[in-house]
C-alpha positions as a printed NumPy array, in Angstrom:
array([[ -93.22 ,   40.71 , -158.916],
       [ -94.201,   42.798, -161.943],
       [ -94.878,   46.454, -161.408],
       [ -98.528,   47.366, -160.995],
       [-100.293,   48.185, -164.246],
       [-101.538,   51.751, -164.166],
       [-104.933,   52.848, -165.527],
       [-105.335,   55.831, -167.846],
       [-107.273,   58.756, -166.464],
       [-109.74 ,   59.752, -169.214],
       [-112.009,   56.782, -169.833],
       [-115.761,   56.527, -169.414],
       [-117.142,   54.226, -166.734],
       [-117.604,   51.139, -168.909],
       [-114.109,   51.229, -170.388],
       [-112.438,   52.169, -167.095],
       [-114.16 ,   49.248, -165.41 ],
       [-113.173,   46.904, -168.243],
       [-109.557,   48.053, -168.017],
       [-109.507,   47.601, -164.247],
       [-110.941,   44.095, -164.583],
       [-108.41 ,   43.278, -167.287],
       [-105.531,   44.407, -165.087],
       [-106.845,   42.406, -162.155],
       [-107.056,   39.272, -164.311],
       [-103.836,   39.737, -166.243],
       [-101.361,   40.854, -163.579],
       [-101.255,   37.562, -161.593],
       [-101.092,   35.464, -164.775],
       [ -98.349,   37.671, -166.195],
       [ -96.428,   37.429, -162.941],
       [ -96.758,   33.633, -163.018],
       [ -95.5  ,   33.499, -166.597],
       [ -92.479,   35.681, -165.802],
       [ -91.772,   33.417, -162.856],
       [ -90.743,   30.716, -165.333],
       [ -87.752,   32.77 , -166.478],
       [ -84.238,   32.669, -165.133],
       [ -84.15 ,   35.093, -162.149],
       [ -81.805,   37.538, -163.909],
       [ -83.966,   37.608, -167.043],
       [ -87.069,   37.98 , -164.881],
       [ -85.475,   40.975, -163.151],
       [ -84.813,   42.65 , -166.493],
       [ -88.328,   41.882, -167.737],
       [ -89.857,   43.339, -164.579],
       [ -87.78 ,   46.484, -165.172],
       [ -89.862,   47.2  , -168.297],
       [ -93.327,   45.908, -167.363],
       [ -95.802,   48.18 , -165.65 ],
       [ -97.628,   50.011, -168.44 ],
       [-101.337,   50.711, -168.595],
       [-102.208,   47.226, -169.804],
       [-104.094,   48.456, -172.876],
       [-103.258,   45.511, -175.127],
       [-104.271,   42.801, -172.642],
       [-107.498,   44.716, -172.044],
       [-108.197,   44.684, -175.785],
       [-107.794,   40.895, -175.808],
       [-110.263,   40.379, -172.964],
       [-112.748,   42.951, -174.267],
       [-112.691,   41.323, -177.688],
       [-113.501,   37.988, -176.038],
       [-116.43 ,   39.589, -174.225],
       [-117.537,   41.23 , -177.468],
       [-117.905,   37.821, -179.156],
       [-119.883,   36.486, -176.185],
       [-117.083,   34.451, -174.604],
       [-115.784,   34.236, -171.062],
       [-112.733,   36.556, -170.944],
       [-110.982,   33.956, -168.789],
       [-110.713,   31.811, -171.929],
       [-108.669,   34.572, -173.563],
       [-106.329,   35.19 , -170.615],
       [-103.358,   33.343, -172.215],
       [-103.715,   35.662, -175.21 ],
       [-103.703,   38.715, -172.95 ],
       [-100.512,   37.531, -171.259],
       [ -98.862,   36.638, -174.578],
       [ -99.627,   40.034, -176.103],
       [ -98.223,   41.873, -173.101],
       [ -95.065,   39.753, -173.214],
       [ -94.603,   40.524, -176.916],
       [ -95.21 ,   44.206, -176.269],
       [ -92.56 ,   44.202, -173.546],
       [ -90.134,   42.317, -175.798],
       [ -90.639,   44.926, -178.522],
       [ -89.975,   47.79 , -176.098],
       [ -86.732,   46.244, -174.876],
       [ -85.435,   45.749, -178.421],
       [ -86.806,   49.059, -179.738],
       [ -84.897,   50.992, -177.095],
       [ -81.68 ,   49.297, -178.199],
       [ -82.275,   50.025, -181.883],
       [ -83.354,   53.631, -181.285],
       [ -80.718,   54.349, -178.652],
       [ -83.414,   55.492, -176.216],
       [ -81.92 ,   55.695, -172.738],
       [ -85.202,   56.196, -170.843],
       [ -88.369,   54.157, -170.698],
       [ -91.259,   55.026, -168.367],
       [ -89.163,   57.588, -166.501],
       [ -86.349,   55.167, -165.678],
       [ -83.296,   53.811, -167.502],
       [ -84.067,   51.496, -170.411],
       [ -83.11 ,   47.851, -169.871],
       [ -80.047,   48.111, -172.142],
       [ -78.887,   51.183, -170.252],
       [ -79.403,   49.565, -166.852],
       [ -78.046,   46.076, -167.654],
       [ -76.101,   46.338, -170.919],
       [ -76.997,   45.723, -174.549],
       [ -76.24 ,   41.991, -174.614],
       [ -78.341,   41.176, -171.54 ],
       [ -81.187,   43.337, -172.883],
       [ -81.197,   41.44 , -176.195],
       [ -81.31 ,   38.186, -174.261],
       [ -84.167,   39.408, -172.065],
       [ -86.164,   40.404, -175.133],
       [ -85.556,   37.   , -176.712],
       [ -86.734,   35.315, -173.528],
       [ -89.962,   37.331, -173.494],
       [ -90.593,   36.498, -177.15 ],
       [ -90.166,   32.765, -176.487],
       [ -92.266,   32.909, -173.321],
       [ -95.166,   34.535, -175.192],
       [ -95.343,   31.711, -177.734],
       [ -94.955,   29.092, -175.018],
       [ -97.771,   30.691, -173.009],
       [-100.205,   30.267, -175.881],
       [ -99.048,   26.763, -176.779],
       [ -99.342,   25.541, -173.194],
       [-102.786,   27.066, -172.728],
       [-104.43 ,   24.108, -174.441],
       [-108.001,   24.364, -175.594],
       [-109.378,   23.959, -179.088],
       [-108.168,   27.342, -180.356],
       [-104.597,   27.486, -179.018],
       [-102.841,   26.621, -182.275],
       [-104.955,   29.099, -184.229],
       [-104.028,   31.747, -181.663],
       [-100.333,   30.949, -182.108],
       [-100.658,   31.357, -185.869],
       [-102.191,   34.803, -185.382],
       [ -99.402,   35.81 , -183.025],
       [ -96.679,   34.544, -185.363],
       [ -98.239,   36.409, -188.29 ],
       [ -98.364,   39.608, -186.219],
       [ -94.733,   39.137, -185.196],
       [ -93.733,   38.851, -188.842],
       [ -95.504,   42.121, -189.589],
       [ -94.015,   43.81 , -186.529],
       [ -90.468,   42.846, -187.509],
       [ -91.024,   43.901, -191.106],
       [ -92.385,   47.259, -189.97 ],
       [ -89.446,   47.781, -187.643],
       [ -87.052,   46.981, -190.498],
       [ -88.781,   49.551, -192.713],
       [ -88.587,   52.135, -189.939],
       [ -84.857,   51.556, -189.561],
       [ -84.296,   51.815, -193.326],
       [ -86.194,   55.107, -193.372],
       [ -83.369,   56.616, -191.319],
       [ -81.027,   56.34 , -194.309],
       [ -83.396,   57.938, -196.795],
       [ -83.455,   61.698, -197.518],
       [ -85.833,   64.043, -195.761],
       [ -87.056,   65.62 , -198.973],
       [ -86.935,   65.124, -202.726],
       [ -86.216,   61.925, -204.719],
       [ -86.141,   58.85 , -202.501],
       [ -87.766,   60.604, -199.537],
       [ -90.201,   58.722, -197.318],
       [ -93.794,   59.626, -198.171],
       [ -96.586,   59.898, -195.585],
       [ -98.28 ,   56.967, -197.342],
       [ -95.179,   54.778, -196.954],
       [ -94.948,   55.792, -193.312],
       [ -98.585,   54.842, -192.622],
       [ -97.999,   51.455, -194.253],
       [ -94.964,   50.926, -192.024],
       [ -96.91 ,   52.01 , -188.925],
       [ -99.683,   49.525, -189.661],
       [ -97.072,   46.771, -189.504],
       [ -94.819,   48.027, -186.729],
       [ -97.562,   49.175, -184.343],
       [-100.912,   48.177, -185.802],
       [-100.026,   44.497, -186.086],
       [ -99.901,   43.919, -182.329],
       [-103.085,   45.881, -181.654],
       [-104.806,   43.874, -184.374],
       [-103.375,   40.698, -182.906],
       [-104.775,   41.621, -179.488],
       [-108.33 ,   42.079, -180.714],
       [-108.072,   39.02 , -182.964],
       [-106.742,   36.795, -180.183],
       [-109.687,   37.627, -177.952],
       [-112.043,   36.622, -180.732],
       [-110.073,   33.498, -181.707],
       [-109.795,   32.192, -178.158],
       [-113.459,   33.027, -177.692],
       [-114.37 ,   30.732, -180.582],
       [-115.657,   33.428, -182.947],
       [-116.071,   32.739, -186.666],
       [-113.431,   33.9  , -189.123],
       [-115.342,   36.957, -190.374],
       [-115.771,   38.277, -186.836],
       [-112.12 ,   37.618, -186.002],
       [-111.06 ,   39.462, -189.137],
       [-113.291,   42.472, -188.382],
       [-111.803,   42.776, -184.902],
       [-108.278,   42.303, -186.216],
       [-108.686,   45.082, -188.759],
       [-110.26 ,   47.385, -186.162],
       [-107.256,   46.83 , -183.922],
       [-104.754,   47.451, -186.717],
       [-106.289,   50.799, -187.621],
       [-106.438,   51.778, -183.947],
       [-102.743,   50.895, -183.768],
       [-101.96 ,   53.334, -186.589],
       [-103.86 ,   55.995, -184.639],
       [-101.755,   55.102, -181.602],
       [ -98.539,   55.484, -183.627],
       [ -99.651,   58.835, -185.014],
       [-100.312,   60.028, -181.483],
       [ -96.969,   58.642, -180.355],
       [ -95.283,   60.661, -183.093],
       [ -96.895,   63.841, -181.788],
       [ -95.8  ,   62.985, -178.254],
       [ -92.282,   62.22 , -179.5  ],
       [ -91.911,   65.883, -180.479],
       [ -94.263,   67.86 , -178.243],
       [ -95.018,   65.477, -175.365],
       [ -94.524,   66.467, -171.748],
       [ -91.541,   64.471, -170.383],
       [ -93.32 ,   64.196, -167.023],
       [ -96.065,   62.217, -168.753],
       [ -94.172,   60.422, -171.527],
       [ -91.068,   59.525, -169.518],
       [ -88.915,   60.617, -172.478],
       [ -86.971,   63.824, -173.248],
       [ -88.75 ,   66.661, -175.05 ],
       [ -88.043,   66.778, -178.804],
       [ -86.615,   63.265, -178.483],
       [ -87.598,   62.145, -181.988],
       [ -86.205,   65.328, -183.552],
       [ -82.905,   65.   , -181.713],
       [ -82.57 ,   61.449, -183.089],
       [ -83.55 ,   62.492, -186.603],
       [ -86.582,   60.193, -186.665],
       [ -88.77 ,   60.4  , -189.752],
       [ -92.195,   60.567, -188.151],
       [ -95.591,   61.504, -189.518],
       [ -95.676,   65.154, -188.35 ],
       [ -92.325,   65.776, -190.045],
       [ -93.199,   63.944, -193.246],
       [ -96.611,   65.586, -193.645],
       [ -95.082,   69.018, -192.972],
       [ -92.433,   68.46 , -195.638],
       [ -94.914,   67.005, -198.131],
       [ -97.251,   70.013, -197.848],
       [ -94.698,   72.825, -197.639],
       [ -93.601,   74.996, -200.59 ],
       [ -90.209,   73.852, -201.935],
       [ -88.251,   76.699, -200.36 ],
       [ -89.807,   76.082, -196.947],
       [ -89.282,   72.326, -197.269],
       [ -85.614,   72.823, -198.069],
       [ -85.184,   75.155, -195.087],
       [ -86.854,   72.661, -192.767],
       [ -84.753,   69.842, -194.22 ],
       [ -81.564,   71.77 , -193.466],
       [ -82.76 ,   72.405, -189.922],
       [ -83.592,   68.732, -189.394],
       [ -80.274,   67.595, -190.819],
       [ -78.349,   69.89 , -188.477],
       [ -80.255,   68.557, -185.481],
       [ -79.053,   71.24 , -183.098],
       [ -82.185,   73.411, -182.953],
       [ -85.058,   71.013, -182.211],
       [ -87.335,   73.681, -180.741],
       [ -87.126,   75.736, -183.946],
       [ -87.685,   72.616, -186.047],
       [ -90.753,   71.712, -183.956],
       [ -92.177,   75.203, -184.416],
       [ -91.679,   75.037, -188.193],
       [ -93.281,   71.587, -188.381],
       [ -96.289,   72.818, -186.433],
       [ -96.569,   75.974, -188.563],
       [ -96.492,   73.821, -191.71 ],
       [ -99.452,   71.807, -190.426],
       [ -97.588,   68.625, -189.477],
       [ -99.044,   68.382, -186.006],
       [-102.618,   69.145, -187.062],
       [-102.469,   66.685, -189.965],
       [-101.131,   63.919, -187.738],
       [-103.872,   64.408, -185.152],
       [-106.422,   64.342, -187.987],
       [-104.896,   61.114, -189.308],
       [-105.271,   59.526, -185.881],
       [-108.953,   60.457, -185.932],
       [-109.39 ,   59.085, -189.444],
       [-107.833,   55.765, -188.467],
       [-110.104,   55.5  , -185.428],
       [-113.098,   56.133, -187.655],
       [-112.103,   53.21 , -189.858],
       [-111.653,   51.041, -186.772],
       [-115.15 ,   51.967, -185.624],
       [-116.668,   50.978, -188.952],
       [-115.152,   47.505, -188.682],
       [-116.634,   47.126, -185.214],
       [-120.046,   48.231, -186.483],
       [-119.964,   45.618, -189.24 ],
       [-119.477,   42.658, -186.872],
       [-122.097,   40.858, -184.727],
       [-120.76 ,   41.836, -181.294],
       [-122.099,   42.323, -177.772],
       [-123.193,   45.984, -177.504],
       [-121.929,   46.578, -173.955],
       [-118.491,   45.118, -174.675],
       [-118.277,   47.045, -177.945],
       [-119.077,   50.281, -176.115],
       [-116.141,   49.708, -173.763],
       [-113.943,   48.578, -176.641],
       [-114.762,   51.67 , -178.705],
       [-114.024,   53.942, -175.778],
       [-110.728,   52.224, -175.038],
       [-109.647,   52.425, -178.686],
       [-110.654,   56.086, -178.815],
       [-108.601,   56.787, -175.721],
       [-105.358,   55.555, -177.31 ],
       [-104.399,   58.79 , -179.108],
       [-105.12 ,   60.83 , -175.947],
       [-103.459,   58.558, -173.427],
       [-101.071,   61.25 , -172.17 ],
       [-103.664,   63.973, -171.765]])
């Protein structure tokens, strides 16, 4: 059985209820889908599942927002959660992260080869889930998922290449380039979630596109928040070590905005500190003093504002949109 999906703790009544209903609908269907895997692969997949279920909830809320029965969008909710889990399994391998949700990552618990195989199985199962769902919109839903996967992989490739670029000066990663990467790596799947709900609900193209773009911008806000948590997050809440991103030398938005806005002498000093990697607490303090944390939080808010404007421009059910807005707004504050 999959681990129980856990609700966040800071939602208003409408969004909390929508998330609870989404978990209740999605968990049995997700469990049934995982039951099709080889038992060993299913065991590894279950090791990683058990998040808050935000992406499946976005799928079902988007379906409600376009006036459809959320049950029609359930295959999309399952597919998105499977892709999310696949991405976590492979991300942990690429980043060398040993912990995920306060327990060993799949590659650490089972080995790198088995973890790669488990991720591949989840990827295949997600596509198969949509194709087997039938209905008049299944193939359109698959096209949306495949397009999002292409963006996700491209964004991940850019993120990996960033590791080999300098912290500062010619060839350095700019905050703009980072935001573009984040829209692909993280925003693509959020946008896919909201789009799939609309597609499977039979919405017209303009409505699907508005929801897709709202989700993508919310995903960038999520990534910005994740970057803050990757430096200053409480390990008891994030399940990851404090200063984890700094210890790995990750080029994240707080670091890049701090370097971009600092005087040259300060930027060079911070660059030297980051390159050494042995004083993460001092590096975090310098990044915060240079405005990196504040700017990243502000960027998350800006991205959510853009997402809200796309929702306002579409003909959507007001009650569902209220819950959807609240859930999207919760994303940057999901760990308190």
